[in-house]
mmCIF file of the N, C-alpha and C atoms, coordinates in Angstrom:
data_MODEL
# 
_entry.id   MODEL 
# 
loop_
_atom_site.group_PDB 
_atom_site.id 
_atom_site.type_symbol 
_atom_site.label_atom_id 
_atom_site.label_alt_id 
_atom_site.label_comp_id 
_atom_site.label_asym_id 
_atom_site.label_entity_id 
_atom_site.label_seq_id 
_atom_site.pdbx_PDB_ins_code 
_atom_site.Cartn_x 
_atom_site.Cartn_y 
_atom_site.Cartn_z 
_atom_site.occupancy 
_atom_site.B_iso_or_equiv 
_atom_site.pdbx_formal_charge 
_atom_site.auth_seq_id 
_atom_site.auth_comp_id 
_atom_site.auth_asym_id 
_atom_site.auth_atom_id 
_atom_site.pdbx_PDB_model_num 
ATOM 1   N N  . VAL A 1 1  ? 113.104 98.819  82.598  1.00 0.00 ? 1  VAL A N  1 
ATOM 2   C CA . VAL A 1 1  ? 114.239 98.014  82.334  1.00 0.00 ? 1  VAL A CA 1 
ATOM 3   C C  . VAL A 1 1  ? 114.203 96.611  83.322  1.00 0.00 ? 1  VAL A C  1 
ATOM 4   N N  . LEU A 1 2  ? 114.281 95.395  82.588  1.00 0.00 ? 2  LEU A N  1 
ATOM 5   C CA . LEU A 1 2  ? 114.336 94.202  83.900  1.00 0.00 ? 2  LEU A CA 1 
ATOM 6   C C  . LEU A 1 2  ? 115.710 93.765  84.250  1.00 0.00 ? 2  LEU A C  1 
ATOM 7   N N  . LEU A 1 3  ? 115.836 93.855  85.393  1.00 0.00 ? 3  LEU A N  1 
ATOM 8   C CA . LEU A 1 3  ? 117.329 92.785  86.001  1.00 0.00 ? 3  LEU A CA 1 
ATOM 9   C C  . LEU A 1 3  ? 116.498 91.488  86.295  1.00 0.00 ? 3  LEU A C  1 
ATOM 10  N N  . ILE A 1 4  ? 117.839 90.283  85.526  1.00 0.00 ? 4  ILE A N  1 
ATOM 11  C CA . ILE A 1 4  ? 117.786 89.318  86.003  1.00 0.00 ? 4  ILE A CA 1 
ATOM 12  C C  . ILE A 1 4  ? 118.767 88.884  86.650  1.00 0.00 ? 4  ILE A C  1 
ATOM 13  N N  . GLY A 1 5  ? 119.139 87.489  87.791  1.00 0.00 ? 5  GLY A N  1 
ATOM 14  C CA . GLY A 1 5  ? 120.568 86.955  87.644  1.00 0.00 ? 5  GLY A CA 1 
ATOM 15  C C  . GLY A 1 5  ? 120.195 86.410  89.201  1.00 0.00 ? 5  GLY A C  1 
ATOM 16  N N  . PRO A 1 6  ? 120.712 85.384  89.601  1.00 0.00 ? 6  PRO A N  1 
ATOM 17  C CA . PRO A 1 6  ? 121.163 84.469  90.981  1.00 0.00 ? 6  PRO A CA 1 
ATOM 18  C C  . PRO A 1 6  ? 120.553 85.229  92.024  1.00 0.00 ? 6  PRO A C  1 
ATOM 19  N N  . ALA A 1 7  ? 119.707 84.675  92.886  1.00 0.00 ? 7  ALA A N  1 
ATOM 20  C CA . ALA A 1 7  ? 119.282 85.213  94.238  1.00 0.00 ? 7  ALA A CA 1 
ATOM 21  C C  . ALA A 1 7  ? 120.479 85.659  94.784  1.00 0.00 ? 7  ALA A C  1 
ATOM 22  N N  . GLY A 1 8  ? 120.827 86.713  95.526  1.00 0.00 ? 8  GLY A N  1 
ATOM 23  C CA . GLY A 1 8  ? 122.266 87.573  96.767  1.00 0.00 ? 8  GLY A CA 1 
ATOM 24  C C  . GLY A 1 8  ? 122.189 87.716  95.051  1.00 0.00 ? 8  GLY A C  1 
ATOM 25  N N  . ALA A 1 9  ? 122.432 87.914  94.298  1.00 0.00 ? 9  ALA A N  1 
ATOM 26  C CA . ALA A 1 9  ? 122.976 89.113  93.279  1.00 0.00 ? 9  ALA A CA 1 
ATOM 27  C C  . ALA A 1 9  ? 124.185 90.298  93.448  1.00 0.00 ? 9  ALA A C  1 
ATOM 28  N N  . GLY A 1 10 ? 122.085 91.037  94.152  1.00 0.00 ? 10 GLY A N  1 
ATOM 29  C CA . GLY A 1 10 ? 122.535 92.559  94.339  1.00 0.00 ? 10 GLY A CA 1 
ATOM 30  C C  . GLY A 1 10 ? 121.121 93.232  93.519  1.00 0.00 ? 10 GLY A C  1 
ATOM 31  N N  . LYS A 1 11 ? 120.715 92.420  92.654  1.00 0.00 ? 11 LYS A N  1 
ATOM 32  C CA . LYS A 1 11 ? 119.523 93.450  91.883  1.00 0.00 ? 11 LYS A CA 1 
ATOM 33  C C  . LYS A 1 11 ? 118.609 94.578  92.737  1.00 0.00 ? 11 LYS A C  1 
ATOM 34  N N  . THR A 1 12 ? 117.940 93.381  93.389  1.00 0.00 ? 12 THR A N  1 
ATOM 35  C CA . THR A 1 12 ? 117.019 95.166  94.442  1.00 0.00 ? 12 THR A CA 1 
ATOM 36  C C  . THR A 1 12 ? 117.815 96.240  95.097  1.00 0.00 ? 12 THR A C  1 
ATOM 37  N N  . THR A 1 13 ? 119.112 96.079  95.556  1.00 0.00 ? 13 THR A N  1 
ATOM 38  C CA . THR A 1 13 ? 120.408 97.295  95.326  1.00 0.00 ? 13 THR A CA 1 
ATOM 39  C C  . THR A 1 13 ? 120.196 98.610  94.199  1.00 0.00 ? 13 THR A C  1 
ATOM 40  N N  . VAL A 1 14 ? 120.498 97.585  92.999  1.00 0.00 ? 14 VAL A N  1 
ATOM 41  C CA . VAL A 1 14 ? 120.886 98.428  92.084  1.00 0.00 ? 14 VAL A CA 1 
ATOM 42  C C  . VAL A 1 14 ? 119.748 98.800  91.311  1.00 0.00 ? 14 VAL A C  1 
ATOM 43  N N  . ALA A 1 15 ? 118.756 97.821  91.064  1.00 0.00 ? 15 ALA A N  1 
ATOM 44  C CA . ALA A 1 15 ? 117.458 98.541  90.533  1.00 0.00 ? 15 ALA A CA 1 
ATOM 45  C C  . ALA A 1 15 ? 116.366 99.689  91.796  1.00 0.00 ? 15 ALA A C  1 
ATOM 46  N N  . ARG A 1 16 ? 116.285 99.348  93.005  1.00 0.00 ? 16 ARG A N  1 
ATOM 47  C CA . ARG A 1 16 ? 116.528 101.247 94.334  1.00 0.00 ? 16 ARG A CA 1 
ATOM 48  C C  . ARG A 1 16 ? 117.428 102.514 93.700  1.00 0.00 ? 16 ARG A C  1 
ATOM 49  N N  . LEU A 1 17 ? 118.600 101.862 93.951  1.00 0.00 ? 17 LEU A N  1 
ATOM 50  C CA . LEU A 1 17 ? 119.584 103.335 93.702  1.00 0.00 ? 17 LEU A CA 1 
ATOM 51  C C  . LEU A 1 17 ? 119.529 103.571 92.449  1.00 0.00 ? 17 LEU A C  1 
ATOM 52  N N  . TRP A 1 18 ? 119.572 102.912 91.130  1.00 0.00 ? 18 TRP A N  1 
ATOM 53  C CA . TRP A 1 18 ? 119.004 102.948 89.956  1.00 0.00 ? 18 TRP A CA 1 
ATOM 54  C C  . TRP A 1 18 ? 117.577 104.110 89.708  1.00 0.00 ? 18 TRP A C  1 
ATOM 55  N N  . ALA A 1 19 ? 116.313 103.147 90.129  1.00 0.00 ? 19 ALA A N  1 
ATOM 56  C CA . ALA A 1 19 ? 115.364 104.272 90.126  1.00 0.00 ? 19 ALA A CA 1 
ATOM 57  C C  . ALA A 1 19 ? 115.387 106.128 91.124  1.00 0.00 ? 19 ALA A C  1 
ATOM 58  N N  . ALA A 1 20 ? 115.952 105.789 92.357  1.00 0.00 ? 20 ALA A N  1 
ATOM 59  C CA . ALA A 1 20 ? 116.373 106.871 93.066  1.00 0.00 ? 20 ALA A CA 1 
ATOM 60  C C  . ALA A 1 20 ? 117.315 108.391 92.137  1.00 0.00 ? 20 ALA A C  1 
ATOM 61  N N  . ARG A 1 21 ? 118.126 107.598 91.439  1.00 0.00 ? 21 ARG A N  1 
ATOM 62  C CA . ARG A 1 21 ? 118.506 108.222 91.183  1.00 0.00 ? 21 ARG A CA 1 
ATOM 63  C C  . ARG A 1 21 ? 118.269 109.139 89.949  1.00 0.00 ? 21 ARG A C  1 
ATOM 64  N N  . ARG A 1 22 ? 117.304 108.986 89.018  1.00 0.00 ? 22 ARG A N  1 
ATOM 65  C CA . ARG A 1 22 ? 116.589 109.257 87.575  1.00 0.00 ? 22 ARG A CA 1 
ATOM 66  C C  . ARG A 1 22 ? 116.325 110.658 87.452  1.00 0.00 ? 22 ARG A C  1 
ATOM 67  N N  . ARG A 1 23 ? 116.707 111.012 86.596  1.00 0.00 ? 23 ARG A N  1 
ATOM 68  C CA . ARG A 1 23 ? 115.933 112.618 86.804  1.00 0.00 ? 23 ARG A CA 1 
ATOM 69  C C  . ARG A 1 23 ? 114.671 112.933 86.196  1.00 0.00 ? 23 ARG A C  1 
ATOM 70  N N  . VAL A 1 24 ? 113.703 111.085 86.006  1.00 0.00 ? 24 VAL A N  1 
ATOM 71  C CA . VAL A 1 24 ? 112.437 111.035 85.421  1.00 0.00 ? 24 VAL A CA 1 
ATOM 72  C C  . VAL A 1 24 ? 111.844 110.016 86.628  1.00 0.00 ? 24 VAL A C  1 
ATOM 73  N N  . PRO A 1 25 ? 110.721 111.134 86.340  1.00 0.00 ? 25 PRO A N  1 
ATOM 74  C CA . PRO A 1 25 ? 109.379 109.694 87.825  1.00 0.00 ? 25 PRO A CA 1 
ATOM 75  C C  . PRO A 1 25 ? 110.182 108.272 87.380  1.00 0.00 ? 25 PRO A C  1 
ATOM 76  N N  . THR A 1 26 ? 110.365 107.442 87.962  1.00 0.00 ? 26 THR A N  1 
ATOM 77  C CA . THR A 1 26 ? 110.852 106.111 88.254  1.00 0.00 ? 26 THR A CA 1 
ATOM 78  C C  . THR A 1 26 ? 110.533 105.387 89.894  1.00 0.00 ? 26 THR A C  1 
ATOM 79  N N  . ALA A 1 27 ? 109.580 103.987 88.929  1.00 0.00 ? 27 ALA A N  1 
ATOM 80  C CA . ALA A 1 27 ? 109.395 103.510 89.756  1.00 0.00 ? 27 ALA A CA 1 
ATOM 81  C C  . ALA A 1 27 ? 110.652 102.119 90.382  1.00 0.00 ? 27 ALA A C  1 
ATOM 82  N N  . HIS A 1 28 ? 110.315 101.696 90.824  1.00 0.00 ? 28 HIS A N  1 
ATOM 83  C CA . HIS A 1 28 ? 110.523 100.257 91.071  1.00 0.00 ? 28 HIS A CA 1 
ATOM 84  C C  . HIS A 1 28 ? 110.022 99.062  91.565  1.00 0.00 ? 28 HIS A C  1 
ATOM 85  N N  . VAL A 1 29 ? 109.380 98.205  90.586  1.00 0.00 ? 29 VAL A N  1 
ATOM 86  C CA . VAL A 1 29 ? 108.304 96.990  90.973  1.00 0.00 ? 29 VAL A CA 1 
ATOM 87  C C  . VAL A 1 29 ? 109.569 96.098  91.014  1.00 0.00 ? 29 VAL A C  1 
ATOM 88  N N  . SER A 1 30 ? 109.099 95.492  91.984  1.00 0.00 ? 30 SER A N  1 
ATOM 89  C CA . SER A 1 30 ? 110.076 94.515  93.033  1.00 0.00 ? 30 SER A CA 1 
ATOM 90  C C  . SER A 1 30 ? 109.099 93.303  92.799  1.00 0.00 ? 30 SER A C  1 
ATOM 91  N N  . LEU A 1 31 ? 108.717 92.243  92.339  1.00 0.00 ? 31 LEU A N  1 
ATOM 92  C CA . LEU A 1 31 ? 108.738 90.774  92.622  1.00 0.00 ? 31 LEU A CA 1 
ATOM 93  C C  . LEU A 1 31 ? 108.796 90.751  93.703  1.00 0.00 ? 31 LEU A C  1 
ATOM 94  N N  . ASP A 1 32 ? 110.033 89.932  94.551  1.00 0.00 ? 32 ASP A N  1 
ATOM 95  C CA . ASP A 1 32 ? 109.676 89.568  95.658  1.00 0.00 ? 32 ASP A CA 1 
ATOM 96  C C  . ASP A 1 32 ? 109.031 90.134  96.741  1.00 0.00 ? 32 ASP A C  1 
ATOM 97  N N  . ASP A 1 33 ? 108.877 91.424  96.570  1.00 0.00 ? 33 ASP A N  1 
ATOM 98  C CA . ASP A 1 33 ? 108.216 92.880  97.641  1.00 0.00 ? 33 ASP A CA 1 
ATOM 99  C C  . ASP A 1 33 ? 106.300 92.286  97.523  1.00 0.00 ? 33 ASP A C  1 
ATOM 100 N N  . VAL A 1 34 ? 106.330 91.966  95.945  1.00 0.00 ? 34 VAL A N  1 
ATOM 101 C CA . VAL A 1 34 ? 104.822 91.859  95.874  1.00 0.00 ? 34 VAL A CA 1 
ATOM 102 C C  . VAL A 1 34 ? 104.300 90.429  95.688  1.00 0.00 ? 34 VAL A C  1 
ATOM 103 N N  . ARG A 1 35 ? 105.446 89.252  95.988  1.00 0.00 ? 35 ARG A N  1 
ATOM 104 C CA . ARG A 1 35 ? 105.194 88.035  95.901  1.00 0.00 ? 35 ARG A CA 1 
ATOM 105 C C  . ARG A 1 35 ? 104.704 87.650  97.799  1.00 0.00 ? 35 ARG A C  1 
ATOM 106 N N  . GLU A 1 36 ? 105.445 89.096  98.557  1.00 0.00 ? 36 GLU A N  1 
ATOM 107 C CA . GLU A 1 36 ? 104.903 88.783  100.221 1.00 0.00 ? 36 GLU A CA 1 
ATOM 108 C C  . GLU A 1 36 ? 103.807 89.705  99.907  1.00 0.00 ? 36 GLU A C  1 
ATOM 109 N N  . TRP A 1 37 ? 102.762 90.171  99.854  1.00 0.00 ? 37 TRP A N  1 
ATOM 110 C CA . TRP A 1 37 ? 101.753 90.439  99.769  1.00 0.00 ? 37 TRP A CA 1 
ATOM 111 C C  . TRP A 1 37 ? 101.113 89.351  100.225 1.00 0.00 ? 37 TRP A C  1 
ATOM 112 N N  . VAL A 1 38 ? 101.114 88.065  99.679  1.00 0.00 ? 38 VAL A N  1 
ATOM 113 C CA . VAL A 1 38 ? 100.152 87.028  100.654 1.00 0.00 ? 38 VAL A CA 1 
ATOM 114 C C  . VAL A 1 38 ? 101.033 86.671  101.805 1.00 0.00 ? 38 VAL A C  1 
ATOM 115 N N  . CYS A 1 39 ? 99.654  88.047  102.527 1.00 0.00 ? 39 CYS A N  1 
ATOM 116 C CA . CYS A 1 39 ? 99.712  87.240  104.581 1.00 0.00 ? 39 CYS A CA 1 
ATOM 117 C C  . CYS A 1 39 ? 100.266 85.614  105.701 1.00 0.00 ? 39 CYS A C  1 
ATOM 118 N N  . SER A 1 40 ? 98.432  85.243  104.526 1.00 0.00 ? 40 SER A N  1 
ATOM 119 C CA . SER A 1 40 ? 98.309  83.927  104.794 1.00 0.00 ? 40 SER A CA 1 
ATOM 120 C C  . SER A 1 40 ? 98.290  82.968  104.285 1.00 0.00 ? 40 SER A C  1 
ATOM 121 N N  . GLY A 1 41 ? 99.239  82.245  103.876 1.00 0.00 ? 41 GLY A N  1 
ATOM 122 C CA . GLY A 1 41 ? 99.297  80.398  103.275 1.00 0.00 ? 41 GLY A CA 1 
ATOM 123 C C  . GLY A 1 41 ? 100.893 81.003  101.852 1.00 0.00 ? 41 GLY A C  1 
ATOM 124 N N  . PHE A 1 42 ? 101.644 81.777  102.701 1.00 0.00 ? 42 PHE A N  1 
ATOM 125 C CA . PHE A 1 42 ? 102.416 82.565  101.524 1.00 0.00 ? 42 PHE A CA 1 
ATOM 126 C C  . PHE A 1 42 ? 103.241 81.029  101.496 1.00 0.00 ? 42 PHE A C  1 
ATOM 127 N N  . ALA A 1 43 ? 103.302 80.883  100.524 1.00 0.00 ? 43 ALA A N  1 
ATOM 128 C CA . ALA A 1 43 ? 104.689 79.056  99.992  1.00 0.00 ? 43 ALA A CA 1 
ATOM 129 C C  . ALA A 1 43 ? 106.096 79.879  99.578  1.00 0.00 ? 43 ALA A C  1 
ATOM 130 N N  . ASP A 1 44 ? 106.633 79.695  100.724 1.00 0.00 ? 44 ASP A N  1 
ATOM 131 C CA . ASP A 1 44 ? 108.344 80.101  100.728 1.00 0.00 ? 44 ASP A CA 1 
ATOM 132 C C  . ASP A 1 44 ? 108.855 79.297  99.116  1.00 0.00 ? 44 ASP A C  1 
ATOM 133 N N  . PRO A 1 45 ? 109.763 79.650  98.178  1.00 0.00 ? 45 PRO A N  1 
ATOM 134 C CA . PRO A 1 45 ? 110.047 78.797  97.544  1.00 0.00 ? 45 PRO A CA 1 
ATOM 135 C C  . PRO A 1 45 ? 111.330 78.379  98.079  1.00 0.00 ? 45 PRO A C  1 
ATOM 136 N N  . GLN A 1 46 ? 111.808 79.162  99.280  1.00 0.00 ? 46 GLN A N  1 
ATOM 137 C CA . GLN A 1 46 ? 112.962 78.012  100.177 1.00 0.00 ? 46 GLN A CA 1 
ATOM 138 C C  . GLN A 1 46 ? 113.075 77.026  101.209 1.00 0.00 ? 46 GLN A C  1 
ATOM 139 N N  . ALA A 1 47 ? 111.229 76.567  100.822 1.00 0.00 ? 47 ALA A N  1 
ATOM 140 C CA . ALA A 1 47 ? 111.052 75.646  102.083 1.00 0.00 ? 47 ALA A CA 1 
ATOM 141 C C  . ALA A 1 47 ? 111.026 74.290  101.022 1.00 0.00 ? 47 ALA A C  1 
ATOM 142 N N  . GLY A 1 48 ? 110.592 75.134  99.614  1.00 0.00 ? 48 GLY A N  1 
ATOM 143 C CA . GLY A 1 48 ? 110.952 73.669  98.724  1.00 0.00 ? 48 GLY A CA 1 
ATOM 144 C C  . GLY A 1 48 ? 110.048 73.912  97.661  1.00 0.00 ? 48 GLY A C  1 
ATOM 145 N N  . TRP A 1 49 ? 110.417 74.008  96.346  1.00 0.00 ? 49 TRP A N  1 
ATOM 146 C CA . TRP A 1 49 ? 109.669 74.244  95.145  1.00 0.00 ? 49 TRP A CA 1 
ATOM 147 C C  . TRP A 1 49 ? 108.412 73.233  94.866  1.00 0.00 ? 49 TRP A C  1 
ATOM 148 N N  . ASN A 1 50 ? 107.642 74.022  95.132  1.00 0.00 ? 50 ASN A N  1 
ATOM 149 C CA . ASN A 1 50 ? 106.452 73.052  95.059  1.00 0.00 ? 50 ASN A CA 1 
ATOM 150 C C  . ASN A 1 50 ? 105.194 73.414  93.910  1.00 0.00 ? 50 ASN A C  1 
ATOM 151 N N  . ASP A 1 51 ? 103.778 73.207  93.870  1.00 0.00 ? 51 ASP A N  1 
ATOM 152 C CA . ASP A 1 51 ? 102.968 73.577  92.825  1.00 0.00 ? 51 ASP A CA 1 
ATOM 153 C C  . ASP A 1 51 ? 102.405 75.300  93.615  1.00 0.00 ? 51 ASP A C  1 
ATOM 154 N N  . HIS A 1 52 ? 102.016 75.201  94.770  1.00 0.00 ? 52 HIS A N  1 
ATOM 155 C CA . HIS A 1 52 ? 101.787 76.526  95.620  1.00 0.00 ? 52 HIS A CA 1 
ATOM 156 C C  . HIS A 1 52 ? 102.888 77.720  94.886  1.00 0.00 ? 52 HIS A C  1 
ATOM 157 N N  . SER A 1 53 ? 104.201 77.426  94.935  1.00 0.00 ? 53 SER A N  1 
ATOM 158 C CA . SER A 1 53 ? 105.108 78.045  95.458  1.00 0.00 ? 53 SER A CA 1 
ATOM 159 C C  . SER A 1 53 ? 105.153 78.964  93.853  1.00 0.00 ? 53 SER A C  1 
ATOM 160 N N  . GLU A 1 54 ? 105.173 77.476  93.039  1.00 0.00 ? 54 GLU A N  1 
ATOM 161 C CA . GLU A 1 54 ? 104.804 77.941  91.875  1.00 0.00 ? 54 GLU A CA 1 
ATOM 162 C C  . GLU A 1 54 ? 103.736 78.874  91.337  1.00 0.00 ? 54 GLU A C  1 
ATOM 163 N N  . ALA A 1 55 ? 102.599 79.296  91.606  1.00 0.00 ? 55 ALA A N  1 
ATOM 164 C CA . ALA A 1 55 ? 101.517 79.540  91.165  1.00 0.00 ? 55 ALA A CA 1 
ATOM 165 C C  . ALA A 1 55 ? 101.494 80.948  91.737  1.00 0.00 ? 55 ALA A C  1 
ATOM 166 N N  . GLN A 1 56 ? 102.335 81.037  92.495  1.00 0.00 ? 56 GLN A N  1 
ATOM 167 C CA . GLN A 1 56 ? 102.407 82.458  93.524  1.00 0.00 ? 56 GLN A CA 1 
ATOM 168 C C  . GLN A 1 56 ? 103.262 83.370  92.581  1.00 0.00 ? 56 GLN A C  1 
ATOM 169 N N  . TYR A 1 57 ? 104.299 82.366  92.643  1.00 0.00 ? 57 TYR A N  1 
ATOM 170 C CA . TYR A 1 57 ? 105.485 82.999  91.561  1.00 0.00 ? 57 TYR A CA 1 
ATOM 171 C C  . TYR A 1 57 ? 104.915 83.880  90.451  1.00 0.00 ? 57 TYR A C  1 
ATOM 172 N N  . ARG A 1 58 ? 104.534 82.894  89.061  1.00 0.00 ? 58 ARG A N  1 
ATOM 173 C CA . ARG A 1 58 ? 103.334 83.282  88.444  1.00 0.00 ? 58 ARG A CA 1 
ATOM 174 C C  . ARG A 1 58 ? 102.761 84.491  88.260  1.00 0.00 ? 58 ARG A C  1 
ATOM 175 N N  . LEU A 1 59 ? 101.572 83.966  89.503  1.00 0.00 ? 59 LEU A N  1 
ATOM 176 C CA . LEU A 1 59 ? 100.916 85.346  89.804  1.00 0.00 ? 59 LEU A CA 1 
ATOM 177 C C  . LEU A 1 59 ? 101.344 86.729  90.367  1.00 0.00 ? 59 LEU A C  1 
ATOM 178 N N  . ALA A 1 60 ? 102.710 86.439  90.880  1.00 0.00 ? 60 ALA A N  1 
ATOM 179 C CA . ALA A 1 60 ? 103.791 87.457  91.068  1.00 0.00 ? 60 ALA A CA 1 
ATOM 180 C C  . ALA A 1 60 ? 103.597 88.547  90.248  1.00 0.00 ? 60 ALA A C  1 
ATOM 181 N N  . ARG A 1 61 ? 104.622 87.618  89.043  1.00 0.00 ? 61 ARG A N  1 
ATOM 182 C CA . ARG A 1 61 ? 105.401 88.317  88.026  1.00 0.00 ? 61 ARG A CA 1 
ATOM 183 C C  . ARG A 1 61 ? 104.223 88.834  86.983  1.00 0.00 ? 61 ARG A C  1 
ATOM 184 N N  . ARG A 1 62 ? 103.137 88.556  86.400  1.00 0.00 ? 62 ARG A N  1 
ATOM 185 C CA . ARG A 1 62 ? 101.593 88.844  85.559  1.00 0.00 ? 62 ARG A CA 1 
ATOM 186 C C  . ARG A 1 62 ? 101.663 90.474  86.746  1.00 0.00 ? 62 ARG A C  1 
ATOM 187 N N  . THR A 1 63 ? 101.508 90.520  87.914  1.00 0.00 ? 63 THR A N  1 
ATOM 188 C CA . THR A 1 63 ? 100.617 91.549  88.794  1.00 0.00 ? 63 THR A CA 1 
ATOM 189 C C  . THR A 1 63 ? 102.452 92.307  88.128  1.00 0.00 ? 63 THR A C  1 
ATOM 190 N N  . CYS A 1 64 ? 103.598 92.148  88.652  1.00 0.00 ? 64 CYS A N  1 
ATOM 191 C CA . CYS A 1 64 ? 104.239 93.012  88.704  1.00 0.00 ? 64 CYS A CA 1 
ATOM 192 C C  . CYS A 1 64 ? 104.369 93.745  86.736  1.00 0.00 ? 64 CYS A C  1 
ATOM 193 N N  . GLY A 1 65 ? 104.002 92.377  86.040  1.00 0.00 ? 65 GLY A N  1 
ATOM 194 C CA . GLY A 1 65 ? 103.552 93.295  84.319  1.00 0.00 ? 65 GLY A CA 1 
ATOM 195 C C  . GLY A 1 65 ? 102.599 94.475  84.393  1.00 0.00 ? 65 GLY A C  1 
ATOM 196 N N  . PHE A 1 66 ? 101.619 93.784  85.338  1.00 0.00 ? 66 PHE A N  1 
ATOM 197 C CA . PHE A 1 66 ? 100.494 94.760  85.535  1.00 0.00 ? 66 PHE A CA 1 
ATOM 198 C C  . PHE A 1 66 ? 100.938 96.336  85.716  1.00 0.00 ? 66 PHE A C  1 
ATOM 199 N N  . ALA A 1 67 ? 101.590 95.764  86.541  1.00 0.00 ? 67 ALA A N  1 
ATOM 200 C CA . ALA A 1 67 ? 102.316 96.973  87.375  1.00 0.00 ? 67 ALA A CA 1 
ATOM 201 C C  . ALA A 1 67 ? 102.634 98.237  86.649  1.00 0.00 ? 67 ALA A C  1 
ATOM 202 N N  . ALA A 1 68 ? 103.304 97.439  85.932  1.00 0.00 ? 68 ALA A N  1 
ATOM 203 C CA . ALA A 1 68 ? 104.759 97.569  85.497  1.00 0.00 ? 68 ALA A CA 1 
ATOM 204 C C  . ALA A 1 68 ? 103.844 98.640  83.609  1.00 0.00 ? 68 ALA A C  1 
ATOM 205 N N  . ARG A 1 69 ? 102.905 98.015  83.203  1.00 0.00 ? 69 ARG A N  1 
ATOM 206 C CA . ARG A 1 69 ? 102.316 98.524  82.350  1.00 0.00 ? 69 ARG A CA 1 
ATOM 207 C C  . ARG A 1 69 ? 101.457 99.825  82.377  1.00 0.00 ? 69 ARG A C  1 
ATOM 208 N N  . ASN A 1 70 ? 100.472 99.449  84.168  1.00 0.00 ? 70 ASN A N  1 
ATOM 209 C CA . ASN A 1 70 ? 100.313 101.054 84.127  1.00 0.00 ? 70 ASN A CA 1 
ATOM 210 C C  . ASN A 1 70 ? 101.112 102.552 84.694  1.00 0.00 ? 70 ASN A C  1 
ATOM 211 N N  . PHE A 1 71 ? 102.056 101.865 84.910  1.00 0.00 ? 71 PHE A N  1 
ATOM 212 C CA . PHE A 1 71 ? 103.077 102.881 85.538  1.00 0.00 ? 71 PHE A CA 1 
ATOM 213 C C  . PHE A 1 71 ? 103.250 103.584 83.578  1.00 0.00 ? 71 PHE A C  1 
ATOM 214 N N  . LEU A 1 72 ? 103.673 102.870 83.044  1.00 0.00 ? 72 LEU A N  1 
ATOM 215 C CA . LEU A 1 72 ? 104.150 103.558 82.070  1.00 0.00 ? 72 LEU A CA 1 
ATOM 216 C C  . LEU A 1 72 ? 103.488 103.831 81.219  1.00 0.00 ? 72 LEU A C  1 
ATOM 217 N N  . ALA A 1 73 ? 101.627 103.612 81.443  1.00 0.00 ? 73 ALA A N  1 
ATOM 218 C CA . ALA A 1 73 ? 100.923 104.377 80.443  1.00 0.00 ? 73 ALA A CA 1 
ATOM 219 C C  . ALA A 1 73 ? 100.675 106.028 81.374  1.00 0.00 ? 73 ALA A C  1 
ATOM 220 N N  . ASN A 1 74 ? 101.141 105.481 82.300  1.00 0.00 ? 74 ASN A N  1 
ATOM 221 C CA . ASN A 1 74 ? 101.023 107.091 82.921  1.00 0.00 ? 74 ASN A CA 1 
ATOM 222 C C  . ASN A 1 74 ? 102.303 108.147 83.057  1.00 0.00 ? 74 ASN A C  1 
ATOM 223 N N  . GLY A 1 75 ? 102.948 107.510 82.357  1.00 0.00 ? 75 GLY A N  1 
ATOM 224 C CA . GLY A 1 75 ? 104.248 108.030 81.923  1.00 0.00 ? 75 GLY A CA 1 
ATOM 225 C C  . GLY A 1 75 ? 105.634 108.526 82.929  1.00 0.00 ? 75 GLY A C  1 
ATOM 226 N N  . ILE A 1 76 ? 105.640 107.094 84.223  1.00 0.00 ? 76 ILE A N  1 
ATOM 227 C CA . ILE A 1 76 ? 106.784 106.944 85.109  1.00 0.00 ? 76 ILE A CA 1 
ATOM 228 C C  . ILE A 1 76 ? 107.664 105.807 84.059  1.00 0.00 ? 76 ILE A C  1 
ATOM 229 N N  . SER A 1 77 ? 108.920 105.742 84.633  1.00 0.00 ? 77 SER A N  1 
ATOM 230 C CA . SER A 1 77 ? 109.536 104.693 83.780  1.00 0.00 ? 77 SER A CA 1 
ATOM 231 C C  . SER A 1 77 ? 109.490 103.606 85.034  1.00 0.00 ? 77 SER A C  1 
ATOM 232 N N  . CYS A 1 78 ? 110.060 101.851 84.528  1.00 0.00 ? 78 CYS A N  1 
ATOM 233 C CA . CYS A 1 78 ? 110.207 101.279 85.583  1.00 0.00 ? 78 CYS A CA 1 
ATOM 234 C C  . CYS A 1 78 ? 110.966 100.309 85.394  1.00 0.00 ? 78 CYS A C  1 
ATOM 235 N N  . ILE A 1 79 ? 111.682 99.800  86.505  1.00 0.00 ? 79 ILE A N  1 
ATOM 236 C CA . ILE A 1 79 ? 112.492 99.252  86.543  1.00 0.00 ? 79 ILE A CA 1 
ATOM 237 C C  . ILE A 1 79 ? 112.455 97.877  87.223  1.00 0.00 ? 79 ILE A C  1 
ATOM 238 N N  . LEU A 1 80 ? 112.695 96.839  87.063  1.00 0.00 ? 80 LEU A N  1 
ATOM 239 C CA . LEU A 1 80 ? 111.373 95.564  87.341  1.00 0.00 ? 80 LEU A CA 1 
ATOM 240 C C  . LEU A 1 80 ? 113.123 94.263  88.520  1.00 0.00 ? 80 LEU A C  1 
# 
C-alpha cells in the first residue's frame, strides 16, 4: 500500500496504525525515517529545496522501494 498526501496530513499515523492492526506480518516503510538515516550532511528540505535535498529524497525513495521489495519477497506486507 502506498500512502500519498500533503505534509502533516497524518500519513505516518495511519500507516503505523494500519500496519499494527493487520493479521498478517506487515512492515511500515517510512520515507521520513529513511531520509533521517543521513546523520551528517542531512539536507533538510524545510530549510530550502536544492540539489542536495532532491538527491537525498530520490535516494530515500529508492531505498524504500528496495526495502519493500525485500519484505514482500519474504512474505511480509508493506505500507509506505
